[in-house]
Coordinates of C-alpha atoms in Angstrom, one line a residue:
X1 CA 54.1 -83.0 -45.2
X2 CA 53.0 -79.7 -43.8
X3 CA 49.8 -81.2 -42.6
X4 CA 51.6 -84.1 -41.1
X5 CA 53.9 -81.7 -39.2
X6 CA 50.9 -79.8 -37.7
X7 CA 49.2 -83.0 -36.8
X8 CA 52.2 -84.3 -35.0
X9 CA 52.9 -81.0 -33.3
X10 CA 49.3 -80.9 -32.0
X11 CA 49.5 -84.5 -30.8
X12 CA 52.8 -84.1 -29.2
X13 CA 51.9 -80.9 -27.5
X14 CA 49.2 -82.7 -25.6
X15 CA 51.7 -85.2 -24.2
X16 CA 53.7 -84.7 -21.0
X17 CA 57.2 -83.2 -21.4
X18 CA 60.2 -85.5 -21.3
X19 CA 62.8 -83.4 -19.4
X20 CA 64.8 -85.2 -16.8
X21 CA 64.3 -82.6 -14.1
X22 CA 60.5 -82.5 -14.5
X23 CA 57.7 -84.6 -13.0
X24 CA 55.2 -84.8 -15.8
X25 CA 52.4 -86.2 -13.8
X26 CA 52.5 -83.2 -11.4
X27 CA 52.3 -80.5 -14.1
X28 CA 50.2 -77.6 -12.8
X29 CA 47.7 -76.2 -15.4
X30 CA 48.8 -73.0 -17.0
X31 CA 45.8 -71.1 -15.7
X32 CA 46.7 -72.1 -12.1
X33 CA 50.3 -70.9 -12.6
X34 CA 49.1 -67.5 -13.8
X35 CA 46.7 -67.4 -10.8
X36 CA 49.6 -68.1 -8.4
X37 CA 51.7 -65.4 -10.1
X38 CA 48.8 -62.9 -9.7
X39 CA 48.7 -62.2 -13.4
X40 CA 45.0 -63.1 -13.7
X41 CA 42.0 -63.5 -11.3
X42 CA 39.7 -66.6 -11.1
X43 CA 36.8 -64.8 -12.8
X44 CA 38.9 -63.9 -15.8
X45 CA 40.3 -67.5 -16.0
X46 CA 36.8 -69.0 -15.8
X47 CA 35.6 -66.8 -18.6
X48 CA 38.5 -67.6 -20.9
X49 CA 38.2 -71.4 -20.1
X50 CA 34.5 -71.3 -21.0
X51 CA 35.4 -69.5 -24.3
X52 CA 38.1 -72.0 -25.0
X53 CA 35.7 -74.9 -24.4
X54 CA 33.1 -73.4 -26.7
X55 CA 35.6 -72.7 -29.5
X56 CA 35.7 -75.1 -32.5
X57 CA 39.5 -74.6 -32.9
X58 CA 40.3 -75.4 -29.3
X59 CA 42.9 -72.6 -29.3
X60 CA 45.6 -73.1 -26.6
X61 CA 44.9 -71.2 -23.4
X62 CA 48.1 -69.1 -23.5
X63 CA 47.4 -67.9 -27.0
X64 CA 43.7 -67.2 -26.2
X65 CA 44.7 -65.2 -23.1
X66 CA 47.1 -62.9 -25.1
X67 CA 44.7 -62.6 -28.0
X68 CA 42.0 -61.3 -25.6
X69 CA 44.5 -59.0 -23.9
X70 CA 43.9 -60.6 -20.4
X71 CA 47.7 -61.0 -19.9
X72 CA 50.8 -60.1 -21.8
X73 CA 52.7 -62.5 -24.0
X74 CA 55.6 -62.1 -21.6
X75 CA 53.5 -63.2 -18.6
X76 CA 52.4 -66.3 -20.5
X77 CA 56.0 -67.2 -21.6
X78 CA 57.3 -66.8 -18.0
X79 CA 54.4 -68.9 -16.7
X80 CA 55.2 -71.6 -19.3
X81 CA 58.8 -71.6 -18.2
X82 CA 57.7 -72.0 -14.6
X83 CA 55.3 -74.8 -15.5
X84 CA 57.8 -76.7 -17.6
X85 CA 60.7 -76.2 -15.3
X86 CA 62.7 -74.6 -18.1
X87 CA 64.7 -71.3 -17.9
X88 CA 63.2 -68.1 -19.4
X89 CA 65.4 -66.1 -21.8
X90 CA 65.2 -62.4 -22.7
X91 CA 65.5 -61.2 -26.3
X92 CA 68.7 -59.4 -25.3
X93 CA 70.4 -62.8 -25.0
X94 CA 69.6 -63.8 -28.6
X95 CA 72.6 -64.2 -30.9
X96 CA 73.7 -61.3 -33.1
X97 CA 74.5 -63.8 -36.0
X98 CA 72.5 -66.8 -37.3
X99 CA 73.4 -70.2 -36.0
X100 CA 73.1 -73.3 -38.2
X101 CA 72.0 -71.1 -41.1
X102 CA 73.2 -73.6 -43.7
X103 CA 71.3 -76.6 -42.1
X104 CA 67.9 -75.2 -41.2
X105 CA 65.5 -73.3 -43.4
X106 CA 63.7 -70.1 -42.2
X107 CA 60.4 -71.6 -43.0
X108 CA 61.0 -74.5 -40.6
X109 CA 62.1 -72.1 -37.8
X110 CA 59.0 -70.0 -38.3
X111 CA 56.7 -73.1 -38.2
X112 CA 58.5 -74.5 -35.1
X113 CA 58.8 -71.0 -33.5
X114 CA 62.2 -72.0 -32.4
X115 CA 65.5 -70.1 -32.5
X116 CA 69.0 -71.6 -32.0
X117 CA 70.7 -69.3 -29.4
X118 CA 73.9 -71.1 -28.5
X119 CA 75.9 -74.1 -29.8
X120 CA 78.9 -76.2 -28.8
X121 CA 80.4 -79.4 -30.4
X122 CA 77.9 -81.7 -28.6
X123 CA 75.0 -79.4 -27.5
X124 CA 72.5 -76.8 -28.8
X125 CA 70.4 -74.4 -26.9
X126 CA 67.0 -73.6 -28.4
X127 CA 64.7 -70.7 -27.5
X128 CA 61.1 -71.9 -28.0
X129 CA 57.7 -70.4 -27.7
X130 CA 56.1 -73.7 -26.9
X131 CA 58.1 -75.9 -24.5
X132 CA 55.8 -78.8 -25.1
X133 CA 56.4 -79.1 -28.9
X134 CA 58.6 -82.2 -28.8
X135 CA 58.4 -82.5 -32.6
X136 CA 60.7 -79.4 -32.9
X137 CA 63.1 -80.9 -30.3
X138 CA 63.4 -84.2 -32.1
X139 CA 63.8 -82.5 -35.4
X140 CA 66.7 -80.4 -34.2
X141 CA 68.3 -83.4 -32.6
X142 CA 68.0 -85.3 -35.8
X143 CA 69.4 -82.5 -38.0
X144 CA 72.3 -81.5 -35.7
X145 CA 73.1 -84.9 -34.0
X146 CA 73.5 -83.0 -30.8
X147 CA 71.7 -82.9 -27.5
X148 CA 69.2 -80.1 -27.5
X149 CA 68.4 -78.0 -24.4
X150 CA 65.3 -75.8 -24.5
X151 CA 64.7 -72.4 -23.0
X152 CA 61.4 -70.5 -23.1
X153 CA 61.1 -67.1 -24.8
X154 CA 58.3 -64.7 -25.8
X155 CA 56.8 -66.0 -29.1
X156 CA 56.8 -62.5 -30.8
X157 CA 60.4 -62.0 -29.8
X158 CA 61.4 -65.4 -31.3
X159 CA 59.5 -64.5 -34.5
X160 CA 61.2 -61.1 -34.8
X161 CA 64.6 -62.7 -34.2
X162 CA 64.0 -65.3 -36.9
X163 CA 63.0 -62.6 -39.4
X164 CA 66.1 -60.5 -38.4
X165 CA 68.6 -63.4 -38.6
X166 CA 67.2 -65.8 -41.2
X167 CA 64.3 -64.1 -43.1
X168 CA 65.7 -61.0 -44.6
X169 CA 64.4 -58.8 -41.8
X170 CA 60.8 -58.7 -42.8
X171 CA 58.7 -57.4 -40.0
X172 CA 55.1 -58.0 -38.9
X173 CA 54.1 -54.6 -40.3
X174 CA 55.4 -55.6 -43.7
X175 CA 53.8 -59.0 -43.6
X176 CA 50.4 -57.6 -42.6
X177 CA 50.7 -55.0 -45.4
X178 CA 51.1 -57.7 -48.0
X179 CA 48.9 -60.3 -49.6
X180 CA 45.3 -59.6 -50.6
X181 CA 45.5 -56.1 -49.3
X182 CA 47.4 -55.0 -52.5
X183 CA 44.3 -55.4 -54.6
X184 CA 41.8 -54.4 -52.0
X185 CA 43.1 -50.9 -51.3
X186 CA 44.2 -49.7 -54.7
X187 CA 42.6 -46.5 -56.0
X188 CA 42.3 -43.0 -54.8
X189 CA 38.5 -43.1 -55.0
X190 CA 38.4 -45.2 -51.9
X191 CA 37.4 -42.4 -49.6
X192 CA 34.3 -41.5 -51.6
X193 CA 32.4 -44.6 -50.5
X194 CA 31.9 -44.5 -46.7
X195 CA 30.4 -47.9 -46.5
X196 CA 33.3 -49.4 -48.5
X197 CA 35.7 -47.7 -46.3
X198 CA 33.9 -49.0 -43.2
X199 CA 34.0 -52.5 -44.6
X200 CA 37.7 -52.4 -45.5
X201 CA 38.6 -50.9 -42.0
X202 CA 36.8 -53.9 -40.5
X203 CA 39.0 -56.4 -42.5
X204 CA 41.1 -58.7 -40.2
X205 CA 44.5 -57.6 -41.7
X206 CA 43.7 -53.9 -41.0
X207 CA 42.5 -54.6 -37.5
X208 CA 45.7 -56.6 -36.8
X209 CA 47.8 -53.8 -38.3
X210 CA 46.3 -51.1 -36.1
X211 CA 46.4 -53.3 -33.1
X212 CA 50.1 -54.0 -33.8
X213 CA 50.9 -50.2 -34.0
X214 CA 49.2 -49.7 -30.6
X215 CA 50.9 -52.7 -28.9
X216 CA 54.3 -51.8 -30.2
X217 CA 53.8 -48.2 -29.0
X218 CA 53.1 -49.5 -25.5
X219 CA 56.1 -51.8 -25.5
X220 CA 58.3 -48.9 -26.6
X221 CA 57.0 -46.7 -23.7
X222 CA 55.5 -44.2 -26.1
X223 CA 53.3 -41.4 -24.8
X224 CA 51.8 -40.5 -28.2
X225 CA 51.2 -42.2 -31.6
X226 CA 51.2 -39.9 -34.7
X227 CA 49.7 -41.2 -37.9
X228 CA 50.3 -38.7 -40.7
X229 CA 49.4 -39.0 -44.4
X230 CA 51.6 -37.2 -46.9
X231 CA 51.5 -37.0 -50.7
X232 CA 53.6 -40.2 -51.3
X233 CA 53.7 -42.0 -48.0
X234 CA 52.1 -42.6 -44.6
X235 CA 54.3 -41.8 -41.6
X236 CA 53.8 -43.4 -38.2
X237 CA 55.8 -41.9 -35.3
X238 CA 56.0 -42.6 -31.6
X239 CA 56.8 -39.9 -29.0
X240 CA 59.2 -41.6 -26.5
X241 CA 60.5 -39.7 -23.5
X242 CA 59.4 -36.5 -25.2
X243 CA 61.2 -37.1 -28.5
X244 CA 59.5 -38.3 -31.8
X245 CA 60.8 -41.4 -33.4
X246 CA 59.7 -42.6 -36.9
X247 CA 58.9 -46.3 -37.1
X248 CA 58.2 -48.6 -40.0
X249 CA 54.9 -47.5 -41.5
X250 CA 52.2 -49.2 -43.6
X251 CA 52.2 -48.3 -47.3
X252 CA 50.3 -45.1 -48.4
X253 CA 47.5 -47.2 -50.0
X254 CA 46.4 -48.3 -46.6
X255 CA 46.2 -44.8 -45.1
X256 CA 42.4 -44.4 -45.5
X257 CA 41.7 -47.8 -44.0
X258 CA 44.1 -47.4 -41.1
X259 CA 42.8 -44.0 -40.2
X260 CA 39.2 -45.1 -40.6
X261 CA 39.9 -48.1 -38.3
X262 CA 41.2 -45.7 -35.6
X263 CA 38.1 -43.4 -36.0
X264 CA 35.7 -46.4 -35.7
X265 CA 37.5 -47.5 -32.5
X266 CA 37.1 -44.0 -31.1
X267 CA 33.4 -43.7 -32.1
X268 CA 34.1 -40.9 -34.5
X269 CA 32.2 -40.0 -37.7
X270 CA 34.3 -41.6 -40.5
X271 CA 32.2 -39.7 -43.1
X272 CA 33.3 -36.3 -41.7
X273 CA 36.8 -35.6 -43.0
X274 CA 36.7 -31.8 -43.2
X275 CA 36.5 -30.9 -39.5
X276 CA 38.7 -31.9 -36.4
X277 CA 37.3 -34.6 -34.2
X278 CA 38.1 -35.8 -30.7
X279 CA 37.4 -39.2 -29.2
X280 CA 38.6 -41.9 -26.8
X281 CA 39.5 -45.6 -27.1
X282 CA 39.6 -48.0 -24.2
X283 CA 41.6 -51.1 -24.7
X284 CA 43.1 -54.0 -22.8
X285 CA 46.6 -54.5 -24.0
X286 CA 49.1 -56.9 -22.4
X287 CA 46.8 -57.3 -19.4
X288 CA 46.6 -53.6 -18.8
X289 CA 43.7 -51.2 -19.1
X290 CA 44.8 -48.5 -21.5
X291 CA 43.0 -45.3 -22.6
X292 CA 43.9 -43.5 -25.8
X293 CA 42.8 -40.0 -26.4
X294 CA 42.3 -39.5 -30.1
X295 CA 42.5 -36.3 -32.1
X296 CA 42.0 -36.0 -35.8
X297 CA 42.6 -32.9 -38.0
X298 CA 42.2 -32.5 -41.8
X299 CA 45.4 -31.9 -43.7
X300 CA 46.3 -31.5 -47.4
X301 CA 46.6 -35.3 -48.0
X302 CA 44.1 -36.8 -45.5
X303 CA 43.4 -36.8 -41.8
X304 CA 46.3 -36.6 -39.3
X305 CA 45.7 -38.7 -36.2
X306 CA 47.3 -38.3 -32.8
X307 CA 46.6 -40.8 -30.0
X308 CA 47.7 -39.9 -26.5
X309 CA 48.4 -43.1 -24.5
X310 CA 47.0 -42.7 -21.0
X311 CA 48.4 -45.6 -19.0
X312 CA 47.6 -45.1 -15.4
X313 CA 49.6 -48.2 -14.4
X314 CA 52.6 -46.6 -16.1
X315 CA 52.4 -43.4 -14.1
X316 CA 54.3 -43.3 -10.9
X317 CA 52.1 -41.3 -8.4
X318 CA 55.0 -40.9 -6.1
X319 CA 56.8 -37.6 -5.6
X320 CA 60.2 -39.2 -5.1
X321 CA 59.9 -41.1 -8.4
X322 CA 58.9 -37.9 -10.1
X323 CA 62.2 -36.3 -9.0
X324 CA 61.2 -34.3 -5.9
X325 CA 64.2 -34.2 -3.5
X326 CA 63.6 -34.4 0.2
X327 CA 64.1 -30.8 1.1
X328 CA 61.9 -29.5 -1.7
X329 CA 59.3 -32.1 -1.1
X330 CA 59.0 -31.2 2.6
X331 CA 58.2 -27.5 1.6
X332 CA 55.7 -28.6 -1.1
X333 CA 53.9 -31.0 1.3
X334 CA 53.6 -28.2 3.9
X335 CA 51.8 -26.1 1.3
X336 CA 49.7 -29.1 0.4
X337 CA 48.7 -29.6 4.0
X338 CA 47.1 -26.1 4.2
X339 CA 43.3 -26.2 4.9
X340 CA 42.6 -23.5 2.3
X341 CA 44.3 -21.5 -0.4
X342 CA 45.5 -21.9 -4.0
X343 CA 48.5 -24.1 -4.9
X344 CA 49.6 -23.8 -8.5
X345 CA 51.8 -26.0 -10.8
X346 CA 53.2 -24.2 -13.8
X347 CA 55.1 -25.0 -17.0
X348 CA 54.7 -25.4 -20.7
X349 CA 52.5 -28.1 -22.4
X350 CA 54.0 -31.5 -21.8
X351 CA 56.0 -30.7 -18.7
X352 CA 54.2 -33.2 -16.4
X353 CA 52.0 -30.7 -14.5
X354 CA 48.9 -33.0 -14.6
X355 CA 50.9 -35.9 -13.3
X356 CA 52.1 -33.8 -10.4
X357 CA 48.6 -32.7 -9.6
X358 CA 47.3 -36.3 -9.7
X359 CA 50.1 -37.3 -7.3
X360 CA 49.1 -34.5 -4.9
X361 CA 45.4 -35.7 -5.2
X362 CA 46.5 -39.3 -4.5
X363 CA 48.2 -38.1 -1.3
X364 CA 45.2 -36.0 -0.2
X365 CA 42.7 -38.7 -1.1
X366 CA 41.4 -40.0 2.3
X367 CA 38.0 -41.1 3.5
X368 CA 37.5 -37.9 5.4
X369 CA 38.4 -35.6 2.5
X370 CA 36.0 -34.8 -0.4
X371 CA 37.8 -34.0 -3.6
X372 CA 36.1 -32.6 -6.8
X373 CA 38.0 -32.0 -10.1
X374 CA 37.1 -30.1 -13.2
X375 CA 39.2 -31.2 -16.1
X376 CA 39.5 -30.9 -19.9
X377 CA 39.9 -33.8 -20.5
X378 CA 39.8 -36.3 -17.5
X379 CA 43.1 -38.1 -18.2
X380 CA 43.0 -40.7 -15.4
X381 CA 40.1 -41.9 -13.4
X382 CA 40.8 -42.1 -9.7
X383 CA 38.8 -44.0 -7.2
X384 CA 37.2 -41.9 -4.4
X385 CA 37.5 -38.6 -6.4
X386 CA 34.6 -36.9 -8.2
X387 CA 35.8 -35.9 -11.6
X388 CA 33.9 -33.6 -14.0
X389 CA 34.7 -33.4 -17.7
X390 CA 34.4 -30.0 -19.3
X391 CA 32.0 -29.8 -22.3
X392 CA 32.0 -26.4 -23.9
X393 CA 29.5 -27.4 -26.5
X394 CA 26.8 -27.6 -23.8
X395 CA 28.2 -24.6 -21.9
X396 CA 29.8 -26.7 -19.2
X397 CA 32.9 -24.6 -18.9
X398 CA 35.5 -24.5 -16.1
X399 CA 33.8 -21.4 -14.7
X400 CA 30.3 -22.8 -14.8
X401 CA 31.3 -26.2 -13.4
X402 CA 33.2 -24.4 -10.6
X403 CA 30.1 -22.4 -9.6
X404 CA 28.2 -25.6 -9.0
X405 CA 30.9 -27.7 -7.3
X406 CA 31.5 -25.1 -4.6
X407 CA 27.9 -25.9 -3.5
X408 CA 28.9 -29.6 -3.3
X409 CA 30.8 -29.0 -0.1
X410 CA 34.2 -30.2 -1.2
X411 CA 37.4 -30.0 0.9
X412 CA 39.7 -30.0 -2.1
X413 CA 39.1 -28.7 -5.7
X414 CA 41.3 -29.4 -8.6
X415 CA 40.9 -27.2 -11.7
X416 CA 42.6 -28.6 -14.8
X417 CA 43.9 -25.1 -15.9
X418 CA 43.2 -21.5 -15.1
X419 CA 42.7 -20.0 -18.6
X420 CA 40.8 -16.8 -18.0
X421 CA 39.9 -14.2 -15.3
X422 CA 36.5 -15.7 -14.7
X423 CA 38.0 -19.0 -13.7
X424 CA 40.7 -17.3 -11.7
X425 CA 38.2 -15.3 -9.7
X426 CA 36.0 -18.3 -8.8
X427 CA 39.2 -20.1 -7.7
X428 CA 40.1 -17.2 -5.5
X429 CA 36.5 -17.1 -4.0
X430 CA 36.7 -20.9 -3.4
X431 CA 40.0 -20.5 -1.5
X432 CA 38.6 -17.6 0.5
X433 CA 35.6 -19.7 1.6
X434 CA 37.8 -22.5 3.1
X435 CA 38.7 -24.8 0.1
X436 CA 42.2 -25.9 -1.0
X437 CA 42.4 -25.3 -4.7
X438 CA 44.9 -27.0 -7.0
X439 CA 45.4 -25.9 -10.6
X440 CA 47.9 -25.3 -13.4
X441 CA 49.0 -22.3 -15.3
X442 CA 51.2 -21.8 -18.4
X443 CA 54.2 -19.7 -17.2
X444 CA 58.0 -20.1 -17.5
X445 CA 58.9 -20.0 -13.8
X446 CA 57.4 -19.7 -10.3
X447 CA 57.8 -15.8 -9.8
X448 CA 56.3 -15.1 -13.3
X449 CA 53.1 -16.8 -12.2
X450 CA 52.3 -13.9 -9.8
X451 CA 52.7 -11.4 -12.7
X452 CA 50.6 -13.5 -15.0
X453 CA 47.6 -13.6 -12.5
X454 CA 47.9 -9.9 -11.9
X455 CA 47.9 -9.2 -15.6
X456 CA 44.9 -11.5 -16.0
X457 CA 43.0 -9.1 -13.7
X458 CA 43.1 -10.8 -10.2
X459 CA 43.3 -8.1 -7.5
X460 CA 46.6 -8.1 -5.6
X461 CA 45.0 -8.1 -2.2
X462 CA 43.0 -11.2 -3.1
X463 CA 46.1 -12.9 -4.6
X464 CA 48.2 -12.4 -1.4
X465 CA 45.3 -13.6 0.7
X466 CA 44.9 -16.9 -1.1
X467 CA 48.1 -18.0 -2.9
X468 CA 50.1 -20.5 -0.8
X469 CA 52.7 -21.5 -3.3
X470 CA 53.8 -22.0 -6.9
X471 CA 55.7 -25.0 -8.3
X472 CA 57.3 -24.7 -11.7
X473 CA 58.6 -27.8 -13.5
X474 CA 60.1 -29.3 -16.7
X475 CA 60.8 -32.8 -17.7
X476 CA 64.2 -34.1 -18.6
X477 CA 65.2 -37.6 -20.0
X478 CA 66.9 -39.9 -17.5
X479 CA 70.0 -41.8 -18.5
X480 CA 69.9 -45.6 -19.1
X481 CA 71.6 -47.3 -16.1
X482 CA 72.8 -50.1 -18.3
X483 CA 75.0 -48.1 -20.7
X484 CA 75.6 -44.6 -19.3
X485 CA 79.3 -43.7 -19.3
X486 CA 81.1 -41.4 -16.8
X487 CA 83.5 -38.6 -17.9
X488 CA 85.3 -35.6 -16.4
X489 CA 84.2 -32.3 -17.9
X490 CA 86.8 -29.6 -18.7
X491 CA 87.3 -27.0 -15.8
X492 CA 86.3 -24.2 -18.2
X493 CA 83.0 -25.9 -19.0
X494 CA 82.3 -26.6 -15.3
X495 CA 82.7 -22.9 -14.5
X496 CA 80.7 -21.8 -17.6
X497 CA 77.6 -23.8 -16.6
X498 CA 77.9 -22.9 -12.9
X499 CA 78.5 -26.4 -11.7
X500 CA 81.5 -25.3 -9.6
X501 CA 79.1 -23.7 -7.1
X502 CA 78.0 -27.2 -6.0
X503 CA 81.3 -29.1 -6.0
X504 CA 82.9 -27.9 -2.7
X505 CA 86.3 -28.6 -4.3
X506 CA 85.4 -32.1 -5.4
X507 CA 86.2 -33.3 -8.9
X508 CA 83.0 -33.3 -11.1
X509 CA 81.8 -36.6 -12.6
X510 CA 79.2 -36.3 -15.3
X511 CA 77.6 -39.0 -17.5
X512 CA 76.8 -39.3 -21.2
X513 CA 74.3 -41.5 -23.1
X514 CA 75.7 -44.4 -25.1
X515 CA 72.8 -46.6 -26.2
X516 CA 72.0 -50.3 -25.8
X517 CA 69.2 -52.9 -26.2
X518 CA 67.6 -51.8 -22.9
X519 CA 67.0 -48.2 -24.1
X520 CA 66.5 -48.9 -27.8
X521 CA 70.0 -47.4 -28.5
X522 CA 68.8 -43.9 -27.3
X523 CA 70.8 -43.8 -24.1
X524 CA 67.7 -42.7 -22.1
X525 CA 64.9 -44.5 -20.4
X526 CA 62.0 -42.5 -18.9
X527 CA 61.8 -38.9 -17.7
X528 CA 62.0 -37.0 -14.4
X529 CA 61.0 -33.6 -13.2
X530 CA 63.3 -30.7 -12.5
X531 CA 61.5 -28.2 -10.3
X532 CA 61.5 -25.0 -8.3
X533 CA 59.0 -24.2 -5.5
X534 CA 58.2 -20.8 -4.3
X535 CA 56.1 -20.7 -1.1
X536 CA 54.4 -17.4 -0.6
X537 CA 56.0 -15.8 2.5
X538 CA 55.1 -12.5 4.2
X539 CA 58.0 -10.7 2.5
X540 CA 56.8 -11.9 -0.9
X541 CA 53.3 -10.8 -0.1
X542 CA 54.5 -7.3 0.7
X543 CA 56.4 -7.2 -2.6
X544 CA 53.2 -8.2 -4.5
X545 CA 51.2 -5.4 -2.8
X546 CA 53.9 -2.9 -3.8
X547 CA 53.4 -4.0 -7.5
X548 CA 57.0 -5.4 -7.7
X549 CA 57.9 -7.1 -11.0
X550 CA 58.8 -10.8 -11.5
X551 CA 62.5 -10.1 -11.3
X552 CA 62.2 -8.5 -7.9
X553 CA 60.0 -11.3 -6.6
X554 CA 62.5 -13.9 -7.9
X555 CA 65.4 -12.2 -6.2
X556 CA 63.6 -12.1 -2.9
X557 CA 62.5 -15.8 -3.3
X558 CA 66.1 -16.9 -3.9
X559 CA 67.2 -14.9 -0.9
X560 CA 64.7 -16.9 1.2
X561 CA 66.0 -20.2 0.0
X562 CA 64.2 -21.1 -3.2
X563 CA 66.4 -23.4 -5.3
X564 CA 66.2 -22.4 -9.0
X565 CA 65.0 -25.0 -11.5
X566 CA 68.4 -24.9 -13.2
X567 CA 70.2 -25.7 -10.0
X568 CA 67.8 -28.6 -9.3
X569 CA 68.8 -29.9 -12.7
X570 CA 72.5 -29.6 -12.0
X571 CA 72.1 -31.7 -8.8
X572 CA 70.5 -34.4 -10.9
X573 CA 73.4 -34.1 -13.4
X574 CA 75.9 -34.7 -10.6
X575 CA 73.8 -37.6 -9.3
X576 CA 74.1 -39.3 -12.7
X577 CA 70.4 -39.1 -13.4
X578 CA 70.5 -36.9 -16.5
X579 CA 72.8 -35.0 -18.7
X580 CA 73.7 -31.3 -18.7
X581 CA 72.4 -31.1 -22.3
X582 CA 69.0 -32.2 -21.2
X583 CA 68.9 -29.6 -18.4
X584 CA 70.0 -26.8 -20.7
X585 CA 67.4 -27.8 -23.2
X586 CA 64.6 -27.9 -20.7
X587 CA 65.5 -24.7 -18.8
X588 CA 66.3 -22.5 -21.8
X589 CA 63.5 -23.4 -24.2
X590 CA 60.8 -21.9 -22.0

């Protein structure tokens, strides 16, 4: 019966659809629909069509495109909807409770990849992955004695909803962790045989499991993936908007194979489990080029792996989107327009400094400007910019690289980080000889940067001659626009946090996170910068020459109009962009 069902489905799927509002003879091929929607180019389409023609299984084009990572499953589903003339439905519109649970088996729903989403006394709406599978349509009409209307959904979202509503909630991770893997991965002696480990890491279920972990991380907007083995379990966590979230993890018995699979992908030595290693993985997921920076360190119960997801397409190289307000942006761009000098971006690790520098470089990147960077590591490759990767093992340090690139006649130099006096001195010399130098430094606020450079050993007269400005920043989570709720804070609280200074007598309205499907019930989507910018004025230069401390420099900068980072955050709270809790966390932790 099962074989008959497959045979009919394959036969039916080749026939033209029978919807009244369609013209079957005029159906545009799926590849052409994707071309028109700019989801694929002609070269990619030709390559995949050749692969499809040479394949013995004649896999459907949409499935092949997503398997190869040329386009995302969502792009294919939306193209199928456009091709068939049917509506496209989001997973958020799926029902909370199962429909027709007593009449239809979970197995049939899985085979048909069809989910009942709405019913009435004479009609049923069905979300389908394949709009041309008429066997499923006729089956539902026969079982329900109702007219069935189809809508198109992403296949993986249909599968997940079926498992949630009808199948006991078993997920793809659980399914991939079952079956023959039970016998294959038993035994603690697995790590002793490197060849066996390599073979098991190359098994299809392990490959699919690691791929699923990476794909789900991208869909969840994660910036990092943490794979951590402990005594009795393997933990997988995603860092989303700066906060770690534990997800469903594979069983402990798969730890060695999963970690070995990641190391093979990153070209690391799987036999070396005693020393830290660093590598890089380049993938095409959901039609996007993704880089993953991989770091492994040995722990008590195996190797801990962290993968930083570097998605250039997901980074907004736009100052307004990063959270720069017009008045502050104008002052920062004035400093950026200087022909020479040093412009610094400061903050703790993970505060978005590199993204701000890349945005500045993107703005400076013009045909008549030569830009050279020295980075550790190169996070995003940018067209038209010469980027150098630091390699300490061959003595290619920041300082050594800088000595060479000054002779390359650049207009703009970007240094990933000023870590020592030697690098700082070369940066100062480069600025004095007519170059604009951009770099980062680990300090808590803008005025403290001056003290840090002086403590490092930079001469005060050189610093005042070259430093044009310092930008300090932090990242705060932004509220989800779909579920945030307004509230009026108590007057005592408003006064305590200093918000009354910005109200001019108006009643304060603040927002709190709630949580919904759009934000994975966190109440937040994405992050934004809160910043303070201190341009180096003549009065500040005089204070530096007098050996004034950071407090005196800060007081003078505020008197000249510098907006503190905390006040910048309060303005974003009043605008409904973030919460006061996020601003307090970001400004008080550093």
